[in-house]
C-alpha atoms as one frame of an Amber mdcrd trajectory, in Angstrom:
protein
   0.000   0.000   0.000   1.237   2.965  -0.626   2.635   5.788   1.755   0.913
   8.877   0.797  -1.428  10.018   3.793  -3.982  13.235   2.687  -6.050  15.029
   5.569  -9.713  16.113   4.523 -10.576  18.318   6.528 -11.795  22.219   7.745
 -10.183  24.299  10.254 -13.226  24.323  12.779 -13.801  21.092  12.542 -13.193
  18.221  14.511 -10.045  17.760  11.931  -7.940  19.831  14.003  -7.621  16.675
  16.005  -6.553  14.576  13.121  -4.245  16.858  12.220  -2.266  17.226  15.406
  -2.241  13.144  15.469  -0.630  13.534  11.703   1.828  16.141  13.019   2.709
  13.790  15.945   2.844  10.714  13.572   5.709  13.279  11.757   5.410  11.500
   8.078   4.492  13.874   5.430   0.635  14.141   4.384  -1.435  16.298   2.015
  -4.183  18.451   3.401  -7.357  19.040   1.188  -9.587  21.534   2.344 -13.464
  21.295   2.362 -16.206  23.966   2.856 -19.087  22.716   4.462 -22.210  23.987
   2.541 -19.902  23.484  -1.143 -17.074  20.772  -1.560 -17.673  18.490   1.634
 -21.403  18.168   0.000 -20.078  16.951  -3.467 -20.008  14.420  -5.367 -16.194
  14.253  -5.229 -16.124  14.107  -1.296 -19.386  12.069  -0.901 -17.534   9.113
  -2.599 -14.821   9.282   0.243 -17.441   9.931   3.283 -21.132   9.629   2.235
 -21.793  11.538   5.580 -20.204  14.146   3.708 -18.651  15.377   6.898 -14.860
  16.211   8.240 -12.436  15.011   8.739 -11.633  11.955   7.189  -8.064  10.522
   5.838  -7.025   8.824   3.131  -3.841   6.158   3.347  -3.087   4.772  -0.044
  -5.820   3.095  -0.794  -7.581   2.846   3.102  -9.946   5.682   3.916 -10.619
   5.595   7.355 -13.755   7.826   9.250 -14.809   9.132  12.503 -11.867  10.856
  14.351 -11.204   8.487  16.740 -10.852   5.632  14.182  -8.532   8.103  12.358
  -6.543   8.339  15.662  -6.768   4.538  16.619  -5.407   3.913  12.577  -2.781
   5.836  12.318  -1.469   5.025  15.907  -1.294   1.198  14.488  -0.198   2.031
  11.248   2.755   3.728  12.549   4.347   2.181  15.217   7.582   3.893  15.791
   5.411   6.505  16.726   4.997   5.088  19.732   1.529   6.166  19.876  -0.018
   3.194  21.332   0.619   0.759  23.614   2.076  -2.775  21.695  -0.079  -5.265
  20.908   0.302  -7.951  23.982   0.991  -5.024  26.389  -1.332  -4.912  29.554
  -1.870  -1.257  28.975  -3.488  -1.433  25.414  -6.764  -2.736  28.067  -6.537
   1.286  29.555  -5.712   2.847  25.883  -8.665   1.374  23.937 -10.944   2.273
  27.415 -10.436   6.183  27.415  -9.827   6.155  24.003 -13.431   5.042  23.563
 -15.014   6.481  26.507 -14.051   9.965  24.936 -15.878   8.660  21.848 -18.833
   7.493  23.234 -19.987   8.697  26.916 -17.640  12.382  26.788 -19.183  12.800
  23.213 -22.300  12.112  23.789 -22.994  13.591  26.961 -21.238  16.943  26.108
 -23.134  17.394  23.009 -26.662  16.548  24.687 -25.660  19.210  27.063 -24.127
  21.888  24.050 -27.908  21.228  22.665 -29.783  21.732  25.936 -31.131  17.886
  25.812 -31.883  16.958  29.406 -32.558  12.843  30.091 -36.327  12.410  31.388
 -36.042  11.191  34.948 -35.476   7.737  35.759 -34.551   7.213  31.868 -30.468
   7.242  32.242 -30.067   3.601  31.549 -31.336   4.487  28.140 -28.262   6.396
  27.608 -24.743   4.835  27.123 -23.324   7.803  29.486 -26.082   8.006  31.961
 -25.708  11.535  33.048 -22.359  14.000  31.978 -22.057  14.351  35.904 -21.233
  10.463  35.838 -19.191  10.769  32.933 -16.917  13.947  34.165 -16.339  12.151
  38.119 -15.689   9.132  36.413 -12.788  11.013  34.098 -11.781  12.690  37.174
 -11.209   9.829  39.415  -8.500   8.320  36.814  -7.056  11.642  35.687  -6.432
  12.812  39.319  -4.095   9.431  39.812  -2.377   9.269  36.486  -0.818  11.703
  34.271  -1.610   9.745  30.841  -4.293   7.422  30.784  -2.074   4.090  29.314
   1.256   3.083  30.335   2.280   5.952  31.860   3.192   7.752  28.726   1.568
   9.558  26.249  -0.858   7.931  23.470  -3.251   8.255  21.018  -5.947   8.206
  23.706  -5.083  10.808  25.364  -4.554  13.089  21.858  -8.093  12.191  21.576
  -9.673  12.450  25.075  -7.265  16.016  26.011  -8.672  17.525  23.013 -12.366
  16.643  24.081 -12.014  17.938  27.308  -9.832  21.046  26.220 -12.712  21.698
  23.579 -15.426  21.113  26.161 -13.817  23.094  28.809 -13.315  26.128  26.050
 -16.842  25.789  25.426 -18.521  25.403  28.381 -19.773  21.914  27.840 -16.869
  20.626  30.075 -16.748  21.859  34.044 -12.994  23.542  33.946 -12.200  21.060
  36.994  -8.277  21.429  38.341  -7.440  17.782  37.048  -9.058  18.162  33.306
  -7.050  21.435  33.343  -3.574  20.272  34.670  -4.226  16.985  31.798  -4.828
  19.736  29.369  -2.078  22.104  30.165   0.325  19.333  29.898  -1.077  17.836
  26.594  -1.336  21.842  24.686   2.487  21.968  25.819   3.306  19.594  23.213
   5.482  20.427  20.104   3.154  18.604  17.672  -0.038  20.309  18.958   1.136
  23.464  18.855   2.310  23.055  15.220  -1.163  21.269  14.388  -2.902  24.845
  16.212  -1.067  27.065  14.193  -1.315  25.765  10.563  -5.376  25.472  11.280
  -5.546  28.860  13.341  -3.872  30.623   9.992  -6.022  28.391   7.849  -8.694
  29.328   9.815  -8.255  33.170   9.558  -7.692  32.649   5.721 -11.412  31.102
   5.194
C-alpha cells in the first residue's frame, strides 16, 4: 500500500484533532480543504465519506472515518510513533478504554448538554453515558491518579480524550475542573499540537 497520507478536513472542525495526530505521527501528508455547505457536499467528497462530513483521511488506498478511528489507525499504522501501547501489552486494556469512553460517553454527553437535551427522569439507563455528571467524576477519578491514561506515557488516547475535554472546557460543555485542566495544560504543551494549532488557526483566519 502505498505511503501517501492526505487530511480532509476544515479548520473548525473536529479535523484539528486529526491533524495534530498527523503532526505527531511526523510523516508527510497532504491536506485538502473542504467547505461545508460546497465541496464536503459533493459528489467528489461524498464518494470518500457519504456523511459528507470532516475530517476523514485517506492512506493509499484505506480511507478511514470518525476521528477516533482516524486516531486509533494511524497510531497502528505507525508504530515507531509510539503512539499506542504494543499489541500484547497490559496497557493497550486502559488505551482502547479512554480512548473510547471519549468517543462514546464524553461525546455524547457533552453534546446533549451543548444542545440543551436533558434525560427524562429515571430514563439514564437508556443512555450509554447516563448523566455527563457520571461521565466527568468518572474522568476525574482516573485523571487525578495518572498523568496519561495508558502506560504511563503519552498515546493516542489521550490526543483524543485532552482535546475533548480542552474543547469542552473552552466551550462550556466541560466543568474547567483542576485535574481536566492540569491533563490539558500538559497535553497543549506539546510540540506537535502546537504546530497542528497554528497551521489550522492561519487556515482558519484565511477562510
Amino acid at each position: 500500500m502505498s505511503d501517501a497520507l492526505i487530511l480532509y478536513t476544515n479548520p473548525q472542525s473536529r479535523g484539528r484533532i486529526a491533524r495534530w495526530m498527523l503532526e505527531e505521527v511526523g510523516r508527510p501528508y497532504e491536506t485538502v480543504l473542504l467547505d461545508y455547505e460546497t465541496t464536503m457536499k459533493a459528489p467528489d467528497y461524498l464518494s470518500i465519506n457519504p456523511m459528507g462530513k470532516v475530517p476523514a483521511l485517506r492512506h493509499g488506498d484505506a480511507v478511514v472515518t470518525e476521528t477516533a478511528a482516524i486516531c486509533a489507525y494511524l497510531a497502528d499504522a505507525f508504530p515507531e510513533a509510539g503512539l499506542a501501547p504494543p499489541h500484547g501489552d497490559p496497557a493497550r486494556g486502559p488505551y482502547y478504554r479512554w480512548m473510547f469512553f471519549a468517543a462514546g460517553p464524553l461525546e455524547a454527553a457533552a453534546t446533549n448538554k451543548a444542545l440543551g437535551f436533558e434525560l427524562p427522569p429515571g430514563r439514564e439507563r437508556m443512555a450509554g453515558y447516563g448523566t455527563l455528571a457520571l461521565v466527568l467524576d468518572t474522568l476525574e477519578a482516573m485523571l487525578s491518579q495518572a498523568e496519561y491514561v495508558a502506560g504511563g506515557r503519552f498515546s493516542a488516547a489521550d490526543l483524543y480524550l485532552g482535546s475533548g475535554l480542552g474543547w469542552g472546557m473552552l466551550f462550556g460543555t466541560v466543568e474547567k475542573r483542576p485535574a481536566f485542566e492540569r491533563y490539558w495544560e500538559r497535553l497543549a504543551a506539546r510540540p506537535a499540537y502546537k504546530r497542528a494549532a497554528e497551521i489550522d488557526d492561519a487556515l482558519a483566519a484565511g477562510a
